[in-house]
Coordinates of C-alpha atoms in Angstrom, one line a residue:
X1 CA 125.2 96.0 100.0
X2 CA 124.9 92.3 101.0
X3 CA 128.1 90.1 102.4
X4 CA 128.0 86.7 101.4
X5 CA 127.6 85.6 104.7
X6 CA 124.5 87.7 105.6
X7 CA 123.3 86.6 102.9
X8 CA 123.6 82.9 103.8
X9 CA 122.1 83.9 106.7
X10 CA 119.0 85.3 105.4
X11 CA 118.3 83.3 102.4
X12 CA 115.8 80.6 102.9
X13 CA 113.1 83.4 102.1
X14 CA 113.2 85.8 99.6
X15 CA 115.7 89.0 99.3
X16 CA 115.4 92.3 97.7
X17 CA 118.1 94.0 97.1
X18 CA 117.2 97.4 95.9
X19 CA 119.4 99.4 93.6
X20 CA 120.6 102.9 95.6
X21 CA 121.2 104.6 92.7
X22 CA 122.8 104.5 89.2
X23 CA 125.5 101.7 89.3
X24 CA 127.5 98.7 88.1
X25 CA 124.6 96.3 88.2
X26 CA 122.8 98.0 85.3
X27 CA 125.1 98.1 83.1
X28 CA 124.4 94.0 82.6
X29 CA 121.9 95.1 80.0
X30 CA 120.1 97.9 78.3
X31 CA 117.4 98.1 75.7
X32 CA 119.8 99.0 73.4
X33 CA 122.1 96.0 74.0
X34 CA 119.2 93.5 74.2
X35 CA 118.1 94.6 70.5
X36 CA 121.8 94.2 69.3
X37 CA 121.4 90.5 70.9
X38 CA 118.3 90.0 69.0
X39 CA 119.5 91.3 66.0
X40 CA 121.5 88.4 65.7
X41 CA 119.1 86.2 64.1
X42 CA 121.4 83.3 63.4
X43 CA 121.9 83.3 67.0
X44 CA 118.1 82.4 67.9
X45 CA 115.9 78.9 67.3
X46 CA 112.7 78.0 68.2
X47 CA 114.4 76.5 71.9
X48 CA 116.4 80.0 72.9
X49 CA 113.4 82.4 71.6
X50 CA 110.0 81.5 73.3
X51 CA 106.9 83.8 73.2
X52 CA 103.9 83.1 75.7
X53 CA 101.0 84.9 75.5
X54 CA 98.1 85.1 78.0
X55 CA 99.8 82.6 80.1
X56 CA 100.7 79.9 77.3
X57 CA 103.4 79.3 75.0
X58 CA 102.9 80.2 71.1
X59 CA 103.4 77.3 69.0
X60 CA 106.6 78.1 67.0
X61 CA 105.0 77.7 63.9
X62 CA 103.8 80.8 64.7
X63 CA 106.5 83.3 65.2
X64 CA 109.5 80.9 63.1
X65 CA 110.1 80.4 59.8
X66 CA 112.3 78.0 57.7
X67 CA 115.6 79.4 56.8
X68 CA 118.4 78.2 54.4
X69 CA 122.1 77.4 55.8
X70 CA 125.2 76.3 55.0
X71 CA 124.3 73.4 57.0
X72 CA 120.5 73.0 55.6
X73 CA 117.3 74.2 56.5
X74 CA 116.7 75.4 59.7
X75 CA 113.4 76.3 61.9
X76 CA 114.4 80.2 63.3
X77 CA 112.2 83.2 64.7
X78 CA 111.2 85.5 61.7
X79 CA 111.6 89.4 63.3
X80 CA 108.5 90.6 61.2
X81 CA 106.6 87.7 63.0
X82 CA 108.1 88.5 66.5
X83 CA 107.5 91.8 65.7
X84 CA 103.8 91.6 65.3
X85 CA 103.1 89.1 68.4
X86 CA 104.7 91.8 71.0
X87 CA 102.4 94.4 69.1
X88 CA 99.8 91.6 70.5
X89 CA 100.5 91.5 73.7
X90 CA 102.7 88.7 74.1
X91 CA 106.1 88.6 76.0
X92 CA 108.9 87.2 75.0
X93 CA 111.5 84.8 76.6
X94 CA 115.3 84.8 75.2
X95 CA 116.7 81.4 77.0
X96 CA 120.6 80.5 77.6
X97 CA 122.0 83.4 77.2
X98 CA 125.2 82.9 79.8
X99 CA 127.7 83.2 77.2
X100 CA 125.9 85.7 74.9
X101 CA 128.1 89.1 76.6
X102 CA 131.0 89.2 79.0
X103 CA 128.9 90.8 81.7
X104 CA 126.5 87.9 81.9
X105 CA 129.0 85.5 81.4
X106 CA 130.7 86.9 84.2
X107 CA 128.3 86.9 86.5
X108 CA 126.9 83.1 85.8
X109 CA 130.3 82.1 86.3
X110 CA 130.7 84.1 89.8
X111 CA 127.5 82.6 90.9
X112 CA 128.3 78.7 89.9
X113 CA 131.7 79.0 92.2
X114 CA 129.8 80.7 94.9
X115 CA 127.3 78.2 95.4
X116 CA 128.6 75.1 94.0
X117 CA 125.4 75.0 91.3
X118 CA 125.1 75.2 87.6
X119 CA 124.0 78.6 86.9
X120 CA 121.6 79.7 83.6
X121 CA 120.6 82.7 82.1
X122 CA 117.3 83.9 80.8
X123 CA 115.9 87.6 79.4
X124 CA 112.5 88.6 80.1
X125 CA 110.6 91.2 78.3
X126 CA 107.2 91.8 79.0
X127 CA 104.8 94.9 78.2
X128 CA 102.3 96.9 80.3
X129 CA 100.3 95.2 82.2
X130 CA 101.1 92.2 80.4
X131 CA 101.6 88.6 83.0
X132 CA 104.1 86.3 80.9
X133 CA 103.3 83.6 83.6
X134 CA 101.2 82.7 86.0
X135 CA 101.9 81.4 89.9
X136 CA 104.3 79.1 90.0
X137 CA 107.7 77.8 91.2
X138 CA 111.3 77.5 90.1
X139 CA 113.1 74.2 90.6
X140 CA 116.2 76.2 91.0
X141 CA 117.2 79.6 93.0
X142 CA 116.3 82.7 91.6
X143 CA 118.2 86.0 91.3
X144 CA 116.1 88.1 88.7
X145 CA 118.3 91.7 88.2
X146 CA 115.7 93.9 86.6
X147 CA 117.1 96.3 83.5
X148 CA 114.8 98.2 82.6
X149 CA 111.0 99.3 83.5
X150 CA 109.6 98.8 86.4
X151 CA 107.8 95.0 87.4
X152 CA 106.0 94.0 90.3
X153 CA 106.8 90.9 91.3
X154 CA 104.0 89.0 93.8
X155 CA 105.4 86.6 96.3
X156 CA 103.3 83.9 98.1
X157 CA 103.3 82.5 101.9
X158 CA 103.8 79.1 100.8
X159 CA 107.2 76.8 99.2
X160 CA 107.4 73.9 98.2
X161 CA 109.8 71.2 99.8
X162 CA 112.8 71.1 97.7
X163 CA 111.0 70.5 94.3
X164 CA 113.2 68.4 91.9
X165 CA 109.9 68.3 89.4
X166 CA 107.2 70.5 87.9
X167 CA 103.8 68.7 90.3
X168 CA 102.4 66.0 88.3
X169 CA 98.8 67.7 87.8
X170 CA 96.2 67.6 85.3
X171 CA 96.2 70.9 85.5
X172 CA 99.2 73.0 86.8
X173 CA 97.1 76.2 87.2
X174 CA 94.8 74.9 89.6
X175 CA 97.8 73.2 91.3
X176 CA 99.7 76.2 92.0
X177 CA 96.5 78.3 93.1
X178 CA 95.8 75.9 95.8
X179 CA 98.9 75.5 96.9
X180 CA 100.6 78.8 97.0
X181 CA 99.0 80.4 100.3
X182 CA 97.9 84.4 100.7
X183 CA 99.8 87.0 99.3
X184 CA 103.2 87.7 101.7
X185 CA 104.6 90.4 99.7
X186 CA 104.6 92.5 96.7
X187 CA 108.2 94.1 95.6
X188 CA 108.2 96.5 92.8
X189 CA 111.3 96.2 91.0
X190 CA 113.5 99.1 89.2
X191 CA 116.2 98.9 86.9
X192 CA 119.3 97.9 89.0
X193 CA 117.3 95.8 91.5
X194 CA 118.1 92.3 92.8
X195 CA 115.2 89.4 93.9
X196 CA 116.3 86.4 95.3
X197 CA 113.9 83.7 95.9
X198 CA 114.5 79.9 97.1
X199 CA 114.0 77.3 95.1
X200 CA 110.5 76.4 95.3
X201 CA 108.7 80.0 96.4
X202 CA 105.6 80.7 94.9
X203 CA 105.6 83.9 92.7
X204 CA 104.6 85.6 89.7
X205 CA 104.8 88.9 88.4
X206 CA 103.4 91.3 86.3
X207 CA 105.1 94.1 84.3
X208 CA 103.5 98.3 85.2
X209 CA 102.7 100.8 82.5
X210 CA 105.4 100.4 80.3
X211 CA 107.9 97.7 78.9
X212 CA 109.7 95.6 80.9
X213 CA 113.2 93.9 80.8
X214 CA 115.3 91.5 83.2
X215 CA 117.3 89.5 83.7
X216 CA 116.9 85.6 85.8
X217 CA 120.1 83.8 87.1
X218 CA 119.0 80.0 87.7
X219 CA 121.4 78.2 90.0
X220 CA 120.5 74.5 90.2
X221 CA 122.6 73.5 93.5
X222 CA 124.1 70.0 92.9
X223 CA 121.4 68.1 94.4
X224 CA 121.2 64.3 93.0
X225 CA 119.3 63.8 90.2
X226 CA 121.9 66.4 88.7
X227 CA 125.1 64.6 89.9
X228 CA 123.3 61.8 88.0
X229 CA 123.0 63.7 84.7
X230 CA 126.7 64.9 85.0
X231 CA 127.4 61.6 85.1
X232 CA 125.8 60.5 82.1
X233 CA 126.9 62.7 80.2
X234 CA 131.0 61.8 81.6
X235 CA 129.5 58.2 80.5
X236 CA 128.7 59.4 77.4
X237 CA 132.2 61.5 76.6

């Protein structure tokens, strides 16, 4: 429903692209798919599968377990563990998961040659009335396609310059509440929605009655602190 170039128009504030109906965009993910993907528990360490609860991340010791392979022992998420912190109230975070299905893969690659960037994926699932995270900002843009449920998603007056770092705070919280301005907008979103927001906008967001699932696209333009890690890692090869 967008062009690219009304987009480019529009986006140094935040977009919502709502749905119209049943179509193509959902089909990235379902509930039944996202179980099949966590199902694969050789797939998932204590860096792709994060759990955060009340605002703040659950030690892995918590939720992982120390499992033998072919390649010795490794620290992975235990289901029965995962299992019982969601029953808790927590929500749960699957990172990098770009190459995990062709329809993600896809569309990180579509989105890294539109806009020149390196583009990640992350899954959110969160549960009724249930905040994973509290205000903050991205140091990357933001296009969150929601799945399934419904989320609202708050978004702040205020954005930060360009961040290229999380602010160095004693405490972040505080940070982010001070800085974030009034409340511009709420968007509720539904399963085939789009959100875009710029690089450094001030959000959060909160799941409704039931459970929640999305999907974030983080594209890191090439700014140059990332040139500089490309190039390490060229040094390095």
């Amino acid at each position: 429903p967008l062009s690219l170039a009304e987009f480019e128009a529009v986006r140094h504030q935040p977009v919502h692209i709502p749905a119209g109906g049943e179509g193509p965009k959902r089909a990235i993910l379902d509930w039944a798919g996202f179980n099949a993907l966590l199902s694969q528990t050789s797939s998932w360490t204590a860096d792709t599968l994060k759990l955060v609860k009340n605002g703040e991340p659950v030690p892995p010791a918590r939720f992982c377990s120390v499992v033998n392979t072919l390649n010795g022992p490794s620290f992975r998420p235990s289901p029965a563990r995962v299992e019982v912190l969601l029953s808790e109230g927590a929500s749960l975070i699957a990172n990098d998961v770009q190459r995990l299905t062709p329809a993600i893969s896809a569309l990180c690659d579509a989105l890294g040659q539109a806009f020149a960037a390196s583009a990640q994926a992350n899954i959110y699932c969160s549960f009724g009335g249930v905040q994973a995270f509290g205000t903050h900002y991205d140091l990357h843009d933001v296009f969150a396609v929601h799945l399934e449920g419904e989320k609202v998603w708050r978004l702040y007056a205020n954005r930060a310059a360009d961040p290229v770092d999380a602010p160095e705070d004693p405490d972040p919280r505080a940070f982010y509440a001070a800085n974030r301005g009034p409340l511009m907008r709420e968007v509720v979103m539904r399963p085939g929605d789009v959100l875009y927001l710029p690089r450094g906008w001030y959000h959060d967001a909160l799941a409704s009655d039931a459970a929640s699932l999305h999907l974030t696209l983080s594209v890191t333009p090439l700014y140059g602190r990332i040139l500089f890690s490309l190039l390490e890692q060229a040094a390095l090869q």
